[in-house]
PDB file of C-alpha atoms in Angstrom:
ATOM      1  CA  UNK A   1     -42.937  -9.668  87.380  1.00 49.00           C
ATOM      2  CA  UNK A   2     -44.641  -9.316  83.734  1.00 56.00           C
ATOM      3  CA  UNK A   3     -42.099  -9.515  80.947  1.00 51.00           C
ATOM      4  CA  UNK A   4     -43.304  -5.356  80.246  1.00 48.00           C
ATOM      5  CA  UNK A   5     -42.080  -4.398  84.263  1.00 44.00           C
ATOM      6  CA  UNK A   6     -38.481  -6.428  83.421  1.00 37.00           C
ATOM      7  CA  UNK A   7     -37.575  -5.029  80.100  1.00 35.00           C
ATOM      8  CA  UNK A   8     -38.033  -1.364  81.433  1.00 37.00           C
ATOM      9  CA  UNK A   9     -36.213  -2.177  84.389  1.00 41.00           C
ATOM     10  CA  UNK A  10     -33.280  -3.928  82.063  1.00 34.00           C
ATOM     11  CA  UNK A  11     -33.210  -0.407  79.755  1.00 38.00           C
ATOM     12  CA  UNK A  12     -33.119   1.937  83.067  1.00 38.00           C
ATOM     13  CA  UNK A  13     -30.363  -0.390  84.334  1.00 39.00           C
ATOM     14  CA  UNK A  14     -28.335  -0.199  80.635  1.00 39.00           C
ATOM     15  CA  UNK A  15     -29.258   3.666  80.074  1.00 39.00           C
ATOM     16  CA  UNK A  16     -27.922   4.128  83.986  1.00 41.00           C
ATOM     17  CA  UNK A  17     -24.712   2.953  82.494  1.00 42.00           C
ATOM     18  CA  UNK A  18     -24.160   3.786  78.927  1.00 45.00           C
ATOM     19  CA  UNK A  19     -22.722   7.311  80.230  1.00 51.00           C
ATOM     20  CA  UNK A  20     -19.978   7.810  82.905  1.00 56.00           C
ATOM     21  CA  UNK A  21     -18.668  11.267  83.835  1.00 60.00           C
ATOM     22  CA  UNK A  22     -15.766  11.610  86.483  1.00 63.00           C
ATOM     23  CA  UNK A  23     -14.732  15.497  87.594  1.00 78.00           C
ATOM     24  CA  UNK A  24     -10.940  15.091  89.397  1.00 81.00           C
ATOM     25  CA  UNK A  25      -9.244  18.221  90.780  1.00 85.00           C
ATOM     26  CA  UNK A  26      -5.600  17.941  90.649  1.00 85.00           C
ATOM     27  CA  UNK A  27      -5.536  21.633  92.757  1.00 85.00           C
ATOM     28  CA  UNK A  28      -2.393  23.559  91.297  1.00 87.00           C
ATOM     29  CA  UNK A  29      -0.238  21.137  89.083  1.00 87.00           C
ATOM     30  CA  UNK A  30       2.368  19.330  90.797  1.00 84.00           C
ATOM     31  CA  UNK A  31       5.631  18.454  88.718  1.00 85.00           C
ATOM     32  CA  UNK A  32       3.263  15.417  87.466  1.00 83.00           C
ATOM     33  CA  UNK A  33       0.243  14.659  88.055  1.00 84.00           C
ATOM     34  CA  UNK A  34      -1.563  10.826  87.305  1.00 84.00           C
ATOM     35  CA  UNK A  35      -5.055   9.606  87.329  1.00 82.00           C
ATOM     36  CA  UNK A  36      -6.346   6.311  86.100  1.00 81.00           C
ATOM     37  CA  UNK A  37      -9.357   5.213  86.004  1.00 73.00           C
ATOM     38  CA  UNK A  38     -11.424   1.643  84.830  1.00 79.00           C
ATOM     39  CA  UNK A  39     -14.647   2.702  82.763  1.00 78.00           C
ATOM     40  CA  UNK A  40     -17.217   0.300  83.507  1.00 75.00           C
ATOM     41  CA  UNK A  41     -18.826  -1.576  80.290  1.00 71.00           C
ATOM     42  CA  UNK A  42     -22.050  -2.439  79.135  1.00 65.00           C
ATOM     43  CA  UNK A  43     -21.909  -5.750  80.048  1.00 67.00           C
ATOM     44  CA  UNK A  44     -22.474  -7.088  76.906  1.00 65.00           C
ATOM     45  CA  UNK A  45     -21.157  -7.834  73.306  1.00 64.00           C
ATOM     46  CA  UNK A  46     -21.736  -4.862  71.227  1.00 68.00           C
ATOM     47  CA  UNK A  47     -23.220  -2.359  74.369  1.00 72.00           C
ATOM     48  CA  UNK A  48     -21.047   0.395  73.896  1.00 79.00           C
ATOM     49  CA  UNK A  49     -20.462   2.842  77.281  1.00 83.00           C
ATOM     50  CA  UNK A  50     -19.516   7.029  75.936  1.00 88.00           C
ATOM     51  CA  UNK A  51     -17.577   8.625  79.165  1.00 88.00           C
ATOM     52  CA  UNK A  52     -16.265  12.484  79.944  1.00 90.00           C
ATOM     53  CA  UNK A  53     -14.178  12.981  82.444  1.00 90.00           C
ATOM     54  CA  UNK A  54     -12.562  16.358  83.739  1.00 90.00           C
ATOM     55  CA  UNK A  55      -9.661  16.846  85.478  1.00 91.00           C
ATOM     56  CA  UNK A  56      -9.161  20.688  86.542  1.00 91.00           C
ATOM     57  CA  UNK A  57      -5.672  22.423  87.351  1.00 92.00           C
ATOM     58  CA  UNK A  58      -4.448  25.271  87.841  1.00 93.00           C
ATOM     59  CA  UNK A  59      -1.078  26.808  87.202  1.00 93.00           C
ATOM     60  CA  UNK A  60       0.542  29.705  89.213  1.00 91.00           C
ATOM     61  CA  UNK A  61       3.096  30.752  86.304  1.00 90.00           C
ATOM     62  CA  UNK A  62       3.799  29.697  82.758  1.00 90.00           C
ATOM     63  CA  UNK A  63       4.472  26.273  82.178  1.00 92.00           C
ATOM     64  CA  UNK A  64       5.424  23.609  79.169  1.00 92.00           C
ATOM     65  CA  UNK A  65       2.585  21.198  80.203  1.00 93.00           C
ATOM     66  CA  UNK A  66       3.409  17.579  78.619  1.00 92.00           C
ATOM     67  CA  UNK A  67       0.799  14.940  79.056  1.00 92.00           C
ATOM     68  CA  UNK A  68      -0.442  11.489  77.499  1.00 90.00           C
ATOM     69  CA  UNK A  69      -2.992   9.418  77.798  1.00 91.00           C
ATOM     70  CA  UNK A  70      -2.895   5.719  77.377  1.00 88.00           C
ATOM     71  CA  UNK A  71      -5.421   3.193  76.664  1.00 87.00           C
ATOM     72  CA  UNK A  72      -5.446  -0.486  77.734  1.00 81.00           C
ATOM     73  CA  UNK A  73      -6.870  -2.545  74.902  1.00 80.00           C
ATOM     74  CA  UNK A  74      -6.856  -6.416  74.836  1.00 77.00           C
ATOM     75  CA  UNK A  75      -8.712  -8.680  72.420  1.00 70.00           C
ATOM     76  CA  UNK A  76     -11.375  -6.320  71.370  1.00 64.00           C
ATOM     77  CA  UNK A  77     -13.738  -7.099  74.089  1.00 72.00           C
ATOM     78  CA  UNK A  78     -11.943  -5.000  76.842  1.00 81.00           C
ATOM     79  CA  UNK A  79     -10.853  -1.300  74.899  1.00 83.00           C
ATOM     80  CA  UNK A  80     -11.641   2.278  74.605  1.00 86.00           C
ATOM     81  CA  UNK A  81     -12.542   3.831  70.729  1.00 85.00           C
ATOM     82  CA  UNK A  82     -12.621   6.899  69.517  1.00 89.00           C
ATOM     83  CA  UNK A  83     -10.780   8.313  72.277  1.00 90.00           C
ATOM     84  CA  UNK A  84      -9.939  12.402  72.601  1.00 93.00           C
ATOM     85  CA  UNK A  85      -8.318  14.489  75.158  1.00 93.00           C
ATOM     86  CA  UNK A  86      -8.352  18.332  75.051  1.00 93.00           C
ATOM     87  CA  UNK A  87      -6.991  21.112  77.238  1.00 94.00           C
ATOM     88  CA  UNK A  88      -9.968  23.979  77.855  1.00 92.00           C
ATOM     89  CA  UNK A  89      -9.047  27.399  79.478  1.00 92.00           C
ATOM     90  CA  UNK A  90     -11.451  28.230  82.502  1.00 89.00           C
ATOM     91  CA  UNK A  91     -12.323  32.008  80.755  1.00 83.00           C
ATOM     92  CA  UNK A  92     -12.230  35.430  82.580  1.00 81.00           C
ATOM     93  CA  UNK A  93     -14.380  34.191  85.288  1.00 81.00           C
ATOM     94  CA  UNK A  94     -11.661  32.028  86.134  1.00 78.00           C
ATOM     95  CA  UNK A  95     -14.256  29.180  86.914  1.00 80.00           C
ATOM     96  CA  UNK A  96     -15.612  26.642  84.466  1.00 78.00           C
ATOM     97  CA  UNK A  97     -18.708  25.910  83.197  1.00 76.00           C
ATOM     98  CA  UNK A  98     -19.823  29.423  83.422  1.00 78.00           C
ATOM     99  CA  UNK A  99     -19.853  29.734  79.463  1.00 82.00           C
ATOM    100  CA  UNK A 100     -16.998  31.874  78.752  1.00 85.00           C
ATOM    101  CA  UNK A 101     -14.851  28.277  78.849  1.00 87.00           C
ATOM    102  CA  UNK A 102     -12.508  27.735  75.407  1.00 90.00           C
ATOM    103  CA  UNK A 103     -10.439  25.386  73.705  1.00 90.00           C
ATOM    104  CA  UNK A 104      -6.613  26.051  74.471  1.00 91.00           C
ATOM    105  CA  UNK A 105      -5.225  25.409  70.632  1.00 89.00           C
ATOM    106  CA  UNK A 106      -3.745  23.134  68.804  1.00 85.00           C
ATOM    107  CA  UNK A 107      -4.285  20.929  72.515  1.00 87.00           C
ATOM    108  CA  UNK A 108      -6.491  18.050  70.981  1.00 91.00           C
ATOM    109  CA  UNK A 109      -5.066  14.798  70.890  1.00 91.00           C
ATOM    110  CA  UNK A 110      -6.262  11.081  69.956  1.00 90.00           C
ATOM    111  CA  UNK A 111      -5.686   7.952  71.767  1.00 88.00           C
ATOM    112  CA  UNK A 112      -6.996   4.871  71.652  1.00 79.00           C
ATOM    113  CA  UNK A 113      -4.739   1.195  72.482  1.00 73.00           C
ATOM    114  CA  UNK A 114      -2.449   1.578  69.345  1.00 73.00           C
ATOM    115  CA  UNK A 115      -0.749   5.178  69.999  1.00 65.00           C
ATOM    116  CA  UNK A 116       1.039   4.065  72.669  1.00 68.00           C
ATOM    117  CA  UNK A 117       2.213   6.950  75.650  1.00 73.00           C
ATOM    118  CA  UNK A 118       2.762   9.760  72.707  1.00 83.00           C
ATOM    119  CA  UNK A 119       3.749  12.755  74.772  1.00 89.00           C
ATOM    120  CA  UNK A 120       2.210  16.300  73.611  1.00 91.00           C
ATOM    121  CA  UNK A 121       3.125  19.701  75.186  1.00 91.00           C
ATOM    122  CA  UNK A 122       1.823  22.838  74.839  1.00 93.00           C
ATOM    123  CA  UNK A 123       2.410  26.104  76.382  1.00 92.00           C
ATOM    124  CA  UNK A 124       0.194  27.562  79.191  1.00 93.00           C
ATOM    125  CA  UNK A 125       0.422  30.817  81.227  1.00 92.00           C
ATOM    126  CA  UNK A 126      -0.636  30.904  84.234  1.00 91.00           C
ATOM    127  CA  UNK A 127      -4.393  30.625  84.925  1.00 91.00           C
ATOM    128  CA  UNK A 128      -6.878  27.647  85.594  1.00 93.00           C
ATOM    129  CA  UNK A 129      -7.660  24.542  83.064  1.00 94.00           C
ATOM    130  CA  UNK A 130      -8.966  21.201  82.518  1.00 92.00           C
ATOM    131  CA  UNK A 131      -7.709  17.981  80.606  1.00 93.00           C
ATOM    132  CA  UNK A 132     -11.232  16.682  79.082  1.00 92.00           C
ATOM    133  CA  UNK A 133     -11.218  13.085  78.210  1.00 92.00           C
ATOM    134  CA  UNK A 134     -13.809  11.780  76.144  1.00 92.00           C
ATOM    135  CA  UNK A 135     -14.334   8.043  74.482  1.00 90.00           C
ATOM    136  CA  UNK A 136     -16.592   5.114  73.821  1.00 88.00           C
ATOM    137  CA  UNK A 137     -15.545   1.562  75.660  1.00 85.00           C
ATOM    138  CA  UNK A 138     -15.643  -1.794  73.750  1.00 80.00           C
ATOM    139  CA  UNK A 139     -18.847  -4.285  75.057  1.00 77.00           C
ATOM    140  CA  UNK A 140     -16.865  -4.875  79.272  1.00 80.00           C
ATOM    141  CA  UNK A 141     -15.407  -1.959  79.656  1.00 82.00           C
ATOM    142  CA  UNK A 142     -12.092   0.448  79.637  1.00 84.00           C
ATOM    143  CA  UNK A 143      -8.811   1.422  81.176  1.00 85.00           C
ATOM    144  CA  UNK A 144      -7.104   4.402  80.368  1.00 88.00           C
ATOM    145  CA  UNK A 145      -4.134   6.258  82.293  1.00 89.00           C
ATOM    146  CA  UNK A 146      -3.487  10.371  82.154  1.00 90.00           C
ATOM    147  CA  UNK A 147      -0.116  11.445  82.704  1.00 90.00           C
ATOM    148  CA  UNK A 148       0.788  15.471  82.855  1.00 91.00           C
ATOM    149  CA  UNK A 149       3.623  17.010  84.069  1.00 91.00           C
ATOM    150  CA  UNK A 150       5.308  20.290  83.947  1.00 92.00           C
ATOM    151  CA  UNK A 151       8.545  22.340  83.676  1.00 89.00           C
ATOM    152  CA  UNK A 152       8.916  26.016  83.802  1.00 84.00           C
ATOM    153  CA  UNK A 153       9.648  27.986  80.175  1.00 78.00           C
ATOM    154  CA  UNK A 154      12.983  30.055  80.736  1.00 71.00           C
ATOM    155  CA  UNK A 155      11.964  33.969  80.863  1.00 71.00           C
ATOM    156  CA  UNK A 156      13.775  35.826  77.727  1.00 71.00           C
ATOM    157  CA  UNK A 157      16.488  37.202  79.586  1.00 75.00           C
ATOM    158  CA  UNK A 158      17.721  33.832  80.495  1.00 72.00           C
ATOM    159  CA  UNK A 159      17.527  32.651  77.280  1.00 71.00           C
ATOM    160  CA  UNK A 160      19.594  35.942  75.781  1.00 78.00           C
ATOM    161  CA  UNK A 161      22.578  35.076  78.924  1.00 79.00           C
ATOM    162  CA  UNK A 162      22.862  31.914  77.569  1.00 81.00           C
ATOM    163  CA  UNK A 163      23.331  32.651  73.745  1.00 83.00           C
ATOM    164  CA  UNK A 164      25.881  35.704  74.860  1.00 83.00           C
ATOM    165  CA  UNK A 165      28.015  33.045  76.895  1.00 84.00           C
ATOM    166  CA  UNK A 166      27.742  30.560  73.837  1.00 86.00           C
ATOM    167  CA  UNK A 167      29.133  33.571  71.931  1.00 86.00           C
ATOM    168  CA  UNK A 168      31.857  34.475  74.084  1.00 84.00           C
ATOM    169  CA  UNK A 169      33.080  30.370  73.950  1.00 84.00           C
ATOM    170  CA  UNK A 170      32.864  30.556  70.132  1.00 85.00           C
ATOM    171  CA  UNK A 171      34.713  34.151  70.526  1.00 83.00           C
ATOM    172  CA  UNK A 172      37.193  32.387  72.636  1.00 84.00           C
ATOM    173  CA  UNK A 173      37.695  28.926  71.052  1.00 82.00           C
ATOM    174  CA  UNK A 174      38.272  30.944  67.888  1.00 81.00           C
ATOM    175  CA  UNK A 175      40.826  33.510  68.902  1.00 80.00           C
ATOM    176  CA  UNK A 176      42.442  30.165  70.502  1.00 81.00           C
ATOM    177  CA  UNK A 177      42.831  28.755  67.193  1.00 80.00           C
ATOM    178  CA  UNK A 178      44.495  31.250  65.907  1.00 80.00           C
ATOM    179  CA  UNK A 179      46.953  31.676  68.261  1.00 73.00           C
TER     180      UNK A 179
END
């Protein structure tokens, strides 16, 4: 083999690797919902691997959707950088990648092996979505972790119940007192 036929073979091997894309479908969201997953490296010192994975849900009502994601990161040679996770909002299609896709918003986070499992929530009606994760892995490789779960936001007229029973115990407690 002629040292010209090896070092296209060695890029097409590297450039075969230096992006990884994973689609998931979680179906409709359970109370939580995990996926982790080991990026694969370069190889190398200094080869740097970008990855994009999307994980699609849907949600039959309106939910407080908390997730995290966490990245393992030991000794520099094993680590994910410059790592981002977004929610996007399949659009009026109701299927993604047709274009009319958009960012839900303020539902961009950071991660990376020093922010620990910082929760974020957000608010979602019901509808279909997708946590995109996005990041660059250190010279062998990545781990990272998504966690989401979700609870159910109380309708208004549960919310208003509550506050008039508070006020009746305040009513109560007071009139007490005096007597």
């Amino acid at each position: 083999m002629s040292i010209r036929k090896f070092v296209v073979a060695l890029s097409a091997t590297f450039a075969a690797f230096g992006a990884q894309a994973v689609g998931y479908d979680f179906g409709t969201h359970d109370p939580i919902a995990e996926a982790s997953f080991t990026i694969p490296g370069a190889g190398f010192v200094g080869g740097v691997t970008t990855f994009a994975d999307t994980f699609v849900f849907s949600l039959d009502q309106a939910y407080s959707v908390t997730s995290t994601v966490v990245a393992l990161n030991q000794a520099g040679a094993i680590g994910i950088v410059d790592g981002e996770y977004s929610i996007l909002a399949a659009g009026g299609d109701s299927i993604f990648s047709t274009g009319d896709d958009f960012q839900v918003p303020l539902s961009t986070f950071s991660y990376d092996g020093t922010t620990g499992s910082t929760p974020h929530s957000v608010v979602l009606d019901a509808g279909n979505y997708a946590y995109v994760v996005t990041g660059k892995t250190t010279d062998f490789g990545g781990y990272y972790s998504l966690i989401s779960t979700v609870s159910a936001v109380p309708e208004p007229e549960t919310l208003g119940l509550m506050l008039a029973g508070l006020g009746l115990l305040g009513f109560l407690s007071r009139r007490r007192a005096r007597h």
